[in-house]
Short mmCIF file of C-alpha atoms and ligand atoms in Angstrom, two decimals:
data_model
loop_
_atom_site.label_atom_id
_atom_site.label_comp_id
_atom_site.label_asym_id
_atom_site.label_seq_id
_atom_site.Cartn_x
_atom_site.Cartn_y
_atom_site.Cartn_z
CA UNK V 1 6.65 5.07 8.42
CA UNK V 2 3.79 5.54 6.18
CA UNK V 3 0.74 3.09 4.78
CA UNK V 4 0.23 1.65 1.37
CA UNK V 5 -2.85 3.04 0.82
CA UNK V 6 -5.10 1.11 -2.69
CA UNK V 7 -8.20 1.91 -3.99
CA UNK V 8 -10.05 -0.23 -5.86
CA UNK V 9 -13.07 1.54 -8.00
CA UNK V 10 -15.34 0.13 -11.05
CA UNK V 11 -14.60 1.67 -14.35
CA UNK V 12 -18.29 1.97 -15.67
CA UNK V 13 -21.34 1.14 -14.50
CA UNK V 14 -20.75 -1.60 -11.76
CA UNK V 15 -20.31 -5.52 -11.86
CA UNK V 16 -16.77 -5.18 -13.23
CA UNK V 17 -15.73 -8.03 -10.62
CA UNK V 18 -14.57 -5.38 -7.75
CA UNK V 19 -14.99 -8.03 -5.57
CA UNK V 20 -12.38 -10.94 -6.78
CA UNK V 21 -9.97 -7.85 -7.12
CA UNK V 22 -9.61 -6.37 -3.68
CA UNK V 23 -9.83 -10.04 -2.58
CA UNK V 24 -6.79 -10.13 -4.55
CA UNK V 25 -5.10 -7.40 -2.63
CA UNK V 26 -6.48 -8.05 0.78
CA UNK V 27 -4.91 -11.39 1.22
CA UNK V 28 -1.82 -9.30 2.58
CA UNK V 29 -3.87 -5.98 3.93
CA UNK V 30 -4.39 -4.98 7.13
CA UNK V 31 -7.46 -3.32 6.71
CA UNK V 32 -10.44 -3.22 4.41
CA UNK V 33 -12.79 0.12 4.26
CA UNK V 34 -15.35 -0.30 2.35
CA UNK V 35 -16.15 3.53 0.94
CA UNK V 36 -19.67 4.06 -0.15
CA UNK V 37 -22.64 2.60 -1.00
CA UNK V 38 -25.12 -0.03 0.99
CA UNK V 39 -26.60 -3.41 0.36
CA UNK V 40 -27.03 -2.34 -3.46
CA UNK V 41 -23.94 -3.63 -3.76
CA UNK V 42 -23.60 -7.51 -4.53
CA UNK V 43 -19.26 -8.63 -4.51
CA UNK V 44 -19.10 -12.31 -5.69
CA UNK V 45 -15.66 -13.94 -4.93
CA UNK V 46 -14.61 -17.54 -5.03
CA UNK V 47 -12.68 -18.69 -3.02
CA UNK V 48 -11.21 -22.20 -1.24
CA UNK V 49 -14.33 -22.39 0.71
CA UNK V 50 -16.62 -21.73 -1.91
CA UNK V 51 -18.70 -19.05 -3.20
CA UNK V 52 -20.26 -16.04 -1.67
CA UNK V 53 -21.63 -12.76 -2.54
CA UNK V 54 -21.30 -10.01 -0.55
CA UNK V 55 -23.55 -6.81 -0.06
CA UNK V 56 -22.13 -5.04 2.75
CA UNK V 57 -19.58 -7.06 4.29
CA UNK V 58 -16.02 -6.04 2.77
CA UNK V 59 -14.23 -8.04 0.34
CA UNK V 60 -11.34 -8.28 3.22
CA UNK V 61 -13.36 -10.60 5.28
CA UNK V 62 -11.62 -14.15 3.98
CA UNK V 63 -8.63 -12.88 5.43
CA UNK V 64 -8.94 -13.95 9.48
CA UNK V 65 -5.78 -11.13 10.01
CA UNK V 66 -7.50 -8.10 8.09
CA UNK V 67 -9.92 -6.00 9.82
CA UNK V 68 -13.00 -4.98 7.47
CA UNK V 69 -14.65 -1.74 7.98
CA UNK V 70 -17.83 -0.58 6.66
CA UNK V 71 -16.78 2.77 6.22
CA UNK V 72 -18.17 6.56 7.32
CA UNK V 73 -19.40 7.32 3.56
CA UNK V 74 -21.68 3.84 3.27
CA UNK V 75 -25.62 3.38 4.39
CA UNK V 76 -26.08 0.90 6.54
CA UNK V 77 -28.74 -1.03 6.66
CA UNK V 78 -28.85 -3.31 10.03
CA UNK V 79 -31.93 -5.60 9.09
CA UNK V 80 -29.81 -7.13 5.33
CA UNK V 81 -26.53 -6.97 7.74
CA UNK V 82 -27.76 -9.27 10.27
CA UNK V 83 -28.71 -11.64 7.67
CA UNK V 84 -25.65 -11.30 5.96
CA UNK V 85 -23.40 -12.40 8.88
CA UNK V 86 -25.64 -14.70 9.54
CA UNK V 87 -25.57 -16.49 6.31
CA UNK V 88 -22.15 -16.03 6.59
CA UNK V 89 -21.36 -17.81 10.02
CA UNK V 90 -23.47 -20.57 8.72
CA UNK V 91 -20.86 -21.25 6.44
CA UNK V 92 -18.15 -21.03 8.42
CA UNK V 93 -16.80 -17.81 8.01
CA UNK V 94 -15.51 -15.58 10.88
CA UNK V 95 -17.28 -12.42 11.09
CA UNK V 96 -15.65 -10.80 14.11
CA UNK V 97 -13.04 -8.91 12.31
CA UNK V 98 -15.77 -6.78 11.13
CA UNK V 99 -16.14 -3.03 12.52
CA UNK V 100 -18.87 -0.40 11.23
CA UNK V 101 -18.14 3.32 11.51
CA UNK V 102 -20.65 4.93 14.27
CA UNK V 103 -20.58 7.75 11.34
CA UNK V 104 -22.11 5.36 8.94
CA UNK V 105 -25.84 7.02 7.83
CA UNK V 106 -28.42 4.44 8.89
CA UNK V 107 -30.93 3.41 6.09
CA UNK V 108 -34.26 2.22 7.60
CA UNK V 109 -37.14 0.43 6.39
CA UNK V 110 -39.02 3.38 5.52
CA UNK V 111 -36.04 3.98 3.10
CA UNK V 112 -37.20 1.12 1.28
CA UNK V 113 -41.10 1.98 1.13
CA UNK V 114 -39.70 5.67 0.04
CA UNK V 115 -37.66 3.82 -2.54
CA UNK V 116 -40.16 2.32 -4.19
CA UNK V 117 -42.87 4.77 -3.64
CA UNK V 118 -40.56 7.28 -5.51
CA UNK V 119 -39.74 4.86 -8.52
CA UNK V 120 -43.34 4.49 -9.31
CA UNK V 121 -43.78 8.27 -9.44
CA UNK V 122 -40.58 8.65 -11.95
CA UNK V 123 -41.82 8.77 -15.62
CA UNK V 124 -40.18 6.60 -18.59
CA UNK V 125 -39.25 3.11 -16.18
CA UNK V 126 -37.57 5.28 -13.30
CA UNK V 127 -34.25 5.04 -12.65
CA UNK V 128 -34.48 1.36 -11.85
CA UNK V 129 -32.86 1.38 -8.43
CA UNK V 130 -32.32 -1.82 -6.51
CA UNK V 131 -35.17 -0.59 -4.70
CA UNK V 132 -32.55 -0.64 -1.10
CA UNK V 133 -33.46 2.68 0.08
CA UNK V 134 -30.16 3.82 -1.06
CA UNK V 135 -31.17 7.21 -2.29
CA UNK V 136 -33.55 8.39 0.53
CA UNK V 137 -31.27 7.12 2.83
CA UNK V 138 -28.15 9.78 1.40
CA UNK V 139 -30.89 12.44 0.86
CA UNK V 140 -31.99 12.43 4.28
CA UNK V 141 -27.82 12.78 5.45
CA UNK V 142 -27.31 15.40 2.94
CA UNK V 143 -30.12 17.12 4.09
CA UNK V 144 -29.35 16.64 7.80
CA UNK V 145 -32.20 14.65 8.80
CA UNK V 146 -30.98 11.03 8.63
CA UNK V 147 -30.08 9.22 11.45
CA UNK V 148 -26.52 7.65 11.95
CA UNK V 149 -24.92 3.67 13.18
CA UNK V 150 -24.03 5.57 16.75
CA UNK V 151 -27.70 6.33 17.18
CA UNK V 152 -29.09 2.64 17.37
CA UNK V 153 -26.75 2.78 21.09
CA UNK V 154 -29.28 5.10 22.98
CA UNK V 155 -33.90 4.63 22.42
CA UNK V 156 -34.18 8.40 23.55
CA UNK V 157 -31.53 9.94 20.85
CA UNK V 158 -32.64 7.11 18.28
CA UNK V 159 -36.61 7.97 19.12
CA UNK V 160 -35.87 11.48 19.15
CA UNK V 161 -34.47 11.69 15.43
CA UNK V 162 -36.68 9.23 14.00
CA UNK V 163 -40.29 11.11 15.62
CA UNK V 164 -39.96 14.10 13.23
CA UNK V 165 -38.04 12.31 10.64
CA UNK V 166 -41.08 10.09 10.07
CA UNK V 167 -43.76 12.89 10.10
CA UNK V 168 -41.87 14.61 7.24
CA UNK V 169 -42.81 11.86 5.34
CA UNK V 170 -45.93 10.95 6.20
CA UNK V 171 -46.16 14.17 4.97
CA UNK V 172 -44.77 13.81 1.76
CA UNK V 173 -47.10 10.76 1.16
CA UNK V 174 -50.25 11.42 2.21
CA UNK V 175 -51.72 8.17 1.01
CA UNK V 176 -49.05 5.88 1.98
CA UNK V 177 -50.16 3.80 4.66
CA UNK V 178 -47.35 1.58 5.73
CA UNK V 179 -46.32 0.50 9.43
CA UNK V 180 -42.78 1.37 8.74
CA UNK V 181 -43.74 5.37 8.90
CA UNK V 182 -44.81 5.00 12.58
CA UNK V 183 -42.29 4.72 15.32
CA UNK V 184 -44.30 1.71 16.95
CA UNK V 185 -42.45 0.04 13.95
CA UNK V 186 -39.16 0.70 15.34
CA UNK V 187 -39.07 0.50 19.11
CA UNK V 188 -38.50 -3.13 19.59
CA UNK V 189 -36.27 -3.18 16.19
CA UNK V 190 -34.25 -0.30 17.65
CA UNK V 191 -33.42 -3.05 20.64
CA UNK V 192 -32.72 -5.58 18.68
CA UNK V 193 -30.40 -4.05 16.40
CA UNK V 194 -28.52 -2.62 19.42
CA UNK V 195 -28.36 -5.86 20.72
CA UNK V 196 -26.76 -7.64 17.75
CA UNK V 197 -24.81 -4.81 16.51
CA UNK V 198 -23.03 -3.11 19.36
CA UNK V 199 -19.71 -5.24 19.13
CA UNK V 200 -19.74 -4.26 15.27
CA UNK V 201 -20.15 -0.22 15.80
CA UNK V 202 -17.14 1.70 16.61
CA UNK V 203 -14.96 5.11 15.77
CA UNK V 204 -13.48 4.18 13.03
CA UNK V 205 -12.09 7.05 12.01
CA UNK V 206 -9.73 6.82 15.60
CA UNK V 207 -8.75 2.86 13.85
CA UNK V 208 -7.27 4.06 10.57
CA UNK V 209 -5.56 6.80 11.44
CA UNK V 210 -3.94 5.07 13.67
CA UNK V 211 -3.10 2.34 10.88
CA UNK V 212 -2.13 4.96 8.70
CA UNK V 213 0.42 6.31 11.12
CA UNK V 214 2.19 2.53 11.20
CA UNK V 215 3.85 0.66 7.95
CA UNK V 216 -0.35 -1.08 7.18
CA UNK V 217 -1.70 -1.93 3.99
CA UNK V 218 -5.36 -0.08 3.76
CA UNK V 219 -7.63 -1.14 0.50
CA UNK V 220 -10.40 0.80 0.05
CA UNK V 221 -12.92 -1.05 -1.54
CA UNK V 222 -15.79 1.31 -3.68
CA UNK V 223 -18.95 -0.03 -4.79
CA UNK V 224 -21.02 0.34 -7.97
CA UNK V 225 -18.91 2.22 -10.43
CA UNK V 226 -17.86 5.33 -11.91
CA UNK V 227 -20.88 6.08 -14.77
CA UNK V 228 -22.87 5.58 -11.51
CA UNK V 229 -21.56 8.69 -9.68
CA UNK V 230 -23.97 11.19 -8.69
CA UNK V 231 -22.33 13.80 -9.72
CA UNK V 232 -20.16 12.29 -12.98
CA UNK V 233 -22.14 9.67 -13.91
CA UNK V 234 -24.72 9.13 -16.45
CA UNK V 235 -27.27 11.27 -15.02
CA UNK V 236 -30.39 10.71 -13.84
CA UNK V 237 -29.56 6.92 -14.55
CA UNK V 238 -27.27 6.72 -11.48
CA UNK V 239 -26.76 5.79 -7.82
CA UNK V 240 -26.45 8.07 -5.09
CA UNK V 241 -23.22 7.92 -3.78
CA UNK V 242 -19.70 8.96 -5.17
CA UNK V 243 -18.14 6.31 -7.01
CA UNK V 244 -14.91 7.55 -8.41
CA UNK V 245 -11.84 7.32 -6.59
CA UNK V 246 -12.15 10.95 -4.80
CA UNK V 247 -15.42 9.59 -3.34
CA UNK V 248 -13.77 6.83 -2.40
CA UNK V 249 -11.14 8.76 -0.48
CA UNK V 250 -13.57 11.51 1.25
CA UNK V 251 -16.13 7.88 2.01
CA UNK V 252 -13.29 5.84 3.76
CA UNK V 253 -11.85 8.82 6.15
CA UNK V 254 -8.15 8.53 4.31
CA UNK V 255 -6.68 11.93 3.37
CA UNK V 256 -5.97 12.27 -0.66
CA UNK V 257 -2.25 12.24 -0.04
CA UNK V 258 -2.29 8.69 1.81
CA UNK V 259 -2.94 7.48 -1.46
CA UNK V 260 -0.35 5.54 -3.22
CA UNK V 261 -2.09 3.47 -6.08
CA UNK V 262 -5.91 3.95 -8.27
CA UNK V 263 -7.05 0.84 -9.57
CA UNK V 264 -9.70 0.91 -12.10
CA UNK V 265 -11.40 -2.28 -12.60
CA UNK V 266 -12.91 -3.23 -15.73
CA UNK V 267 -14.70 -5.67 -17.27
CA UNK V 268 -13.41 -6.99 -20.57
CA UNK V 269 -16.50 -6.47 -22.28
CA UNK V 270 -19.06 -3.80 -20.46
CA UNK V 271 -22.92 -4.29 -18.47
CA UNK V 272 -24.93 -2.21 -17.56
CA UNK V 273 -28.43 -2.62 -14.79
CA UNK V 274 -31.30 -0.30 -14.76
CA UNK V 275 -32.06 2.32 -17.55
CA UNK V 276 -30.13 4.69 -19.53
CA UNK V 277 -28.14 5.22 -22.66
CA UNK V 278 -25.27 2.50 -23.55
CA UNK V 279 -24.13 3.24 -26.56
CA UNK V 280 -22.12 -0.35 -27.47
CA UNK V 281 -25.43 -2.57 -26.05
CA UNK V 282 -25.23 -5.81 -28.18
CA UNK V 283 -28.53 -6.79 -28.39
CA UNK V 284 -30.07 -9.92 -30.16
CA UNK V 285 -29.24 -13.43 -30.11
CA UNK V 286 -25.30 -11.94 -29.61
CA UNK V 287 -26.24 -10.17 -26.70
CA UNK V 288 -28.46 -13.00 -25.11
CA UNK V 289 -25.35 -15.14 -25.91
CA UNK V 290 -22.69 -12.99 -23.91
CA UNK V 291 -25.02 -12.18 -21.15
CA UNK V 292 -25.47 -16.69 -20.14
CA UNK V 293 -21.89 -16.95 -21.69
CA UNK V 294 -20.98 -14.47 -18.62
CA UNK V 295 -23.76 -15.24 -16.05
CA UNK V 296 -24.80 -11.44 -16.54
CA UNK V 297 -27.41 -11.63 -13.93
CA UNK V 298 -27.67 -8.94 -11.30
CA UNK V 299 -25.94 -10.33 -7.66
CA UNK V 300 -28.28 -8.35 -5.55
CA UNK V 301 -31.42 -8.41 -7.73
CA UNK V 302 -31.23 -11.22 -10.29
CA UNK V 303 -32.32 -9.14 -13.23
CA UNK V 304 -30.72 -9.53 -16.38
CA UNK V 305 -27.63 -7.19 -17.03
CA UNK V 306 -27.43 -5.59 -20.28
CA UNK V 307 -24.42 -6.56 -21.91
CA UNK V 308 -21.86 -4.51 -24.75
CA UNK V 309 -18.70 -4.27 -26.25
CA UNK V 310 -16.33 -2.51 -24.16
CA UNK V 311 -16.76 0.89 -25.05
CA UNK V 312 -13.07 2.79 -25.41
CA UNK V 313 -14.76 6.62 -25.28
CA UNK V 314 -16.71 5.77 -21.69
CA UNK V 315 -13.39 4.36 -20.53
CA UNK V 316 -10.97 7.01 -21.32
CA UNK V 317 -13.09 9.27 -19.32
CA UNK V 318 -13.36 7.21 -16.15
CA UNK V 319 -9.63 6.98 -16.54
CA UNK V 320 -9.06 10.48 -16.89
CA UNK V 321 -11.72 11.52 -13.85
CA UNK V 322 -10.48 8.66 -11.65
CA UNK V 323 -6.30 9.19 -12.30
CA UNK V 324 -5.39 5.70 -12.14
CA UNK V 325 -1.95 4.14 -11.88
CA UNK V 326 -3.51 0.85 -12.88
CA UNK V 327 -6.43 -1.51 -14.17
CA UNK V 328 -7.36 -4.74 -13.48
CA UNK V 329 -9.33 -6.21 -16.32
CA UNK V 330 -11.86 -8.80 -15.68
CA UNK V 331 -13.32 -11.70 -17.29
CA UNK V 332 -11.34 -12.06 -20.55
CA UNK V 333 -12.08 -16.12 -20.20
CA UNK V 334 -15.83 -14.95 -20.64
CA UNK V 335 -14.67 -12.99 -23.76
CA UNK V 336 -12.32 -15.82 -25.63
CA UNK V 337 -15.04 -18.38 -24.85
CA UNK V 338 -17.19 -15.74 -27.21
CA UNK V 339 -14.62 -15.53 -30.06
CA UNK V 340 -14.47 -11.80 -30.52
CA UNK V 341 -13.97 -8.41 -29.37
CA UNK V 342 -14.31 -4.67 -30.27
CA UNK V 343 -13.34 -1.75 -29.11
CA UNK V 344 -14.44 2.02 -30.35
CA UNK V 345 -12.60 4.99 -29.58
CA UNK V 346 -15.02 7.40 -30.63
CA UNK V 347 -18.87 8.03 -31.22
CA UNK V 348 -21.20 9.58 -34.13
CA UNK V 349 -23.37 12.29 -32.56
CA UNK V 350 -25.72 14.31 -34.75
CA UNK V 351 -23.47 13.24 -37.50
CA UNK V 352 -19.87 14.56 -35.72
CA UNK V 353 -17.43 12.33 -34.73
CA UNK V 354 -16.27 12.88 -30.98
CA UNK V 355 -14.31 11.18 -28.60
CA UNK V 356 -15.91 13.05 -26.15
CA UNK V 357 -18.04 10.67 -23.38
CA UNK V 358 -21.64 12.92 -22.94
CA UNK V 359 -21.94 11.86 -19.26
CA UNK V 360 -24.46 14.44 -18.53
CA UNK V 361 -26.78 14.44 -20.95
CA UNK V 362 -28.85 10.86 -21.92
CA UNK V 363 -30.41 11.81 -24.91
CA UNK V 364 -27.11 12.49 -26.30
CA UNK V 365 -25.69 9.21 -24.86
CA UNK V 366 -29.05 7.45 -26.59
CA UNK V 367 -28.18 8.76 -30.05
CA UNK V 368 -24.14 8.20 -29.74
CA UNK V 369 -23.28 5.52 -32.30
CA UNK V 370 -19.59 3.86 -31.85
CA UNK V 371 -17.02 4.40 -34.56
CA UNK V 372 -13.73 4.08 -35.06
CA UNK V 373 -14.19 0.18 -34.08
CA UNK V 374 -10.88 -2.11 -33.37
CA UNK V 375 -12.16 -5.68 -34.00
CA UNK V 376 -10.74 -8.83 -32.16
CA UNK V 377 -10.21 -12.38 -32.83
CA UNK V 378 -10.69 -14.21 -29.27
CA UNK V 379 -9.33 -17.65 -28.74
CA UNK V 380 -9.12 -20.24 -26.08
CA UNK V 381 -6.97 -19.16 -23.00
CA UNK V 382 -8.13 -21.31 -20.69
CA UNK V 383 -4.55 -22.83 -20.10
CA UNK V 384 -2.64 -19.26 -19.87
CA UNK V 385 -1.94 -18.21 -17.07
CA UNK V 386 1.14 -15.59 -18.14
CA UNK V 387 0.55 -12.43 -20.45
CA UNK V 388 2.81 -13.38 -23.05
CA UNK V 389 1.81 -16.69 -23.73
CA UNK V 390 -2.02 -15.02 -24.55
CA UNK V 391 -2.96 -15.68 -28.21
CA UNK V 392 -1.42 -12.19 -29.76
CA UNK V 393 -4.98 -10.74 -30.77
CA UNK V 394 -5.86 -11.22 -26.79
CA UNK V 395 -2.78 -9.29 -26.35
CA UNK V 396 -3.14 -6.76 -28.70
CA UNK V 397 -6.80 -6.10 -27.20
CA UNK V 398 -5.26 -5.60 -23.64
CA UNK V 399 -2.61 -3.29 -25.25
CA UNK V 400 -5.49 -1.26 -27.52
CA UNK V 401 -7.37 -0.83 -23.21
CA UNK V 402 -4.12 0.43 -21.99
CA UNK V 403 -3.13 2.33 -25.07
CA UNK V 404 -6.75 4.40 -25.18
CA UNK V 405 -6.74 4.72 -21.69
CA UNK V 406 -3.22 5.60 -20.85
CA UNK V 407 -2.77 3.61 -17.95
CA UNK V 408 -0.51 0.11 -17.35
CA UNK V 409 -3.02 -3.24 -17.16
CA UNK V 410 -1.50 -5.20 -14.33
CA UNK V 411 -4.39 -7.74 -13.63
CA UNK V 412 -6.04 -9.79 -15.89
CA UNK V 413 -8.84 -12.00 -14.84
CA UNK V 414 -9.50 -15.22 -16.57
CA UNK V 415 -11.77 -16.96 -14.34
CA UNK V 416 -13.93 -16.87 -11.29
CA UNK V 417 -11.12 -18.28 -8.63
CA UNK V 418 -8.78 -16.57 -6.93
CA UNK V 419 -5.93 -18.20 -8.22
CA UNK V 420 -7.69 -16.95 -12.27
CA UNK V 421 -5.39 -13.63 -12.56
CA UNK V 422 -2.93 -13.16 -14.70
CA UNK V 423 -0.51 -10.54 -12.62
CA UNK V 424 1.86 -8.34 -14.98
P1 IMP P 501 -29.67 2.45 -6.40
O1 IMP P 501 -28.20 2.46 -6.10
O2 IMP P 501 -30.38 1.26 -5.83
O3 IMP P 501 -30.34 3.73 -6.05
O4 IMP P 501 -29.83 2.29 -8.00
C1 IMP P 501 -29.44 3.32 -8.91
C2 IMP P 501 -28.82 2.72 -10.17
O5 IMP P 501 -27.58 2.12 -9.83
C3 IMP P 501 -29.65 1.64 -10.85
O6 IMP P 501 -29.45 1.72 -12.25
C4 IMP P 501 -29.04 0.34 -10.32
O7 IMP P 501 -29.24 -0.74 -11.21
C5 IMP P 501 -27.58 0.76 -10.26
N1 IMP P 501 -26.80 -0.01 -9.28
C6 IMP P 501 -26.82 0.11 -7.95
N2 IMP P 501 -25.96 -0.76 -7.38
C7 IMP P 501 -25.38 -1.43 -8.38
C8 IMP P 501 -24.37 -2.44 -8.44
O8 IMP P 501 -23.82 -2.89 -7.43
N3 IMP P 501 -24.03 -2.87 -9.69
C9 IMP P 501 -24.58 -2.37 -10.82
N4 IMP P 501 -25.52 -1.42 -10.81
C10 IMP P 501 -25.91 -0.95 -9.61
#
């Protein structure tokens, strides 16, 4: 017997409508692990019961039969997960299919101070985090110091990590002077968070493998997106997790071999949050126009999303560093309801052409100019709901995605529901 084992990553830079898709697919999974990431994350899906982001929570959690696990490569943070089941229970929603790995690092409030205190010393905007702690909270488990989920279960171990944890850095900001870089902060937080969390925190590690020893469906569920990676991505402009699907593999405990499909999600036009080069921005009136047409506004922090065409040269490389065996591509209703499309498949740098995506260096990304441009007439689809009956030029711009990018398009969103996918 062996699992069916999906992952479900974002092609670029996040918001590619992740969450809709491994909806899709966990309607019939056994389990959900989400991979990496923390409350940065914001997964709208619609549903029968109505709308709901999620930040932590996995997308499997409609499903009353799948278990959702917030997986060993995530940070947690227990204060926005609390209110997150809350909000959820309030609207009906049954959270106790939910399991977080003991393994999980824990981000704390000082995270967030350290966040923010660190953004304001960045030159040129900073990176423009989500201001979650995300970042401190990895560099303190890379560097060993963190603290993990299993050590909210016992005040001595919990105390005992946090004591010199927090003197480091009241060290390394001498003129901060917040409550959350004392202990006092913590004690009676520490209880609390024992208290509401101790039916959620488990092995979870011991769980899958013993689903991926029986004939389960697992969907691992990544966050953000793959010109996010820390190590691929479009450094310094990036989160601080691994995005692509190997991060989502080593994140969710499954073994590389387990694997049996790579789904790349993207959005039929591209968005980009925060700072950093985007070489197919529209900006203008057109932009402004695609951005309400689309409801680009960040799920987790409300700011505007930058919006572009979808750029062929950033997606060939995701495809290539992420080996998928399929895409799902969002939001095509957004992009007919616009009347046009374009696609490049190659950039002007320094006056070369290249088809080559500069991932590491921004400057270069700032100055690459998109040529070799398809351009697409867009009409109505709103009553398709089958790939061939698509007005051709839609089809021929889901054919140009697949064509640059080498890999088969078997979803096609066109619409926020969960019934809006066209499935090839
Ligand atoms: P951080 O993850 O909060 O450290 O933010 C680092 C970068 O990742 C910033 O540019 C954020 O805007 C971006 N980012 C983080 N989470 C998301 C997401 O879920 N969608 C899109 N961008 C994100």
């Amino acid at each position: 017997m062996s699992a069916e084992v999906i992952a479900v990553n974002g092609g670029k830079w996040g918001d590619e409508g992740k969450g809709k898709i491994v909806d899709h697919f966990a309607q019939s999974a056994d389990v959900v692990i989400r991979a990496q990431g923390g409350d940065n994350a914001g997964h709208t899906i619609k549903n029968g019961t109505g709308k709901f982001v999620l930040h932590q929570v996995p997308s499997g959690i409609f499903n009353p039969d799948c278990l959702n696990i917030i997986g060993t490569g995530t940070v947690f943070n227990p204060v926005s997960f609390i209110n997150e089941i809350a909000d959820l229970q309030e609207k009906g929603v049954d959270v106790s299919n939910i399991r977080i790995s003991n393994r999980a690092a824990l981000v704390l409030p000082v995270h967030i101070i350290e966040d923010k205190l660190r953004e304001g010393q960045r030159e040129n905007g900073g990176i423009g985090t989500t201001n979650r702690g995300i970042g401190p909270a990895y560099t303190d488990r890379t560097s060993r110091d963190g603290l993990s989920v299993a050590d909210i279960n016992d005040l001595d171990t919990f105390m005992g990590k946090l004591k010199p944890l927090l003197k480091r850095k009241r060290d390394s900001y001498p003129g901060a002077d917040n409550p959350q870089l004392h202990t006092d902060y913590y004690e009676d937080l520490r209880g609390q968070w024992f208290l509401e969390l101790e039916e959620y925190i488990t092995d979870s590690q011991a769980l899958i493998n013993k689903y991926l020893s029986h004939d389960s469906k697992i969907v691992i569920e990544g966050a953000q997106g793959t010109l996010l990676d820390k190590d691929y991505g479009t450094l310094p402009y990036v989160t601080s997790s691994s995005t692509t699907i190997g991060g989502l593999l080593q994140g969710a405990g499954i073994p590389p071999s387990a694997l049996t499909q790579a789904i790349g999600v993207f959005k039929a036009y591209d968005s980009r949050v925060g700072n950093g080069g985007f070489p197919t921005e529209l900006k203008g009136e057109e932009g402004d126009r695609l951005r309400e047409l689309g409801h680009e506004y960040g799920a987790t922090t409300n700011r505007p999303r930058r919006v572009g065409w979808f750029d062929g040269v950033a997606a060939l490389y995701s495809s290539q560093l992420n080996g998928y065996t399929d895409i799902a591509l969002t939001r095509l209703d957004t992009l007919s309801e616009f009347g046009k499309a374009q696609i490049n498949y190659g950039y002007q740098l320094d006056g070369e052409q290249t088809d080559i995506f500069p991932a590491n260096d921004n400057d270069a990304l700032e100055k690459c100019i998109p040529c070799n441009i398809s351009k697409f007439k867009m009409e109505d689809i709103s009553w398709v709901r089958k790939f061939k009956d698509l007005p051709l030029e839609a089809q021929f711009y889901c054919n140009r995605i697949s064509q640059i990018t080498d890999t088969r398009i078997s979803l096609i969103g066109i619409g926020e529901g969960r019934e809006d996918l066209i499935i090839i």
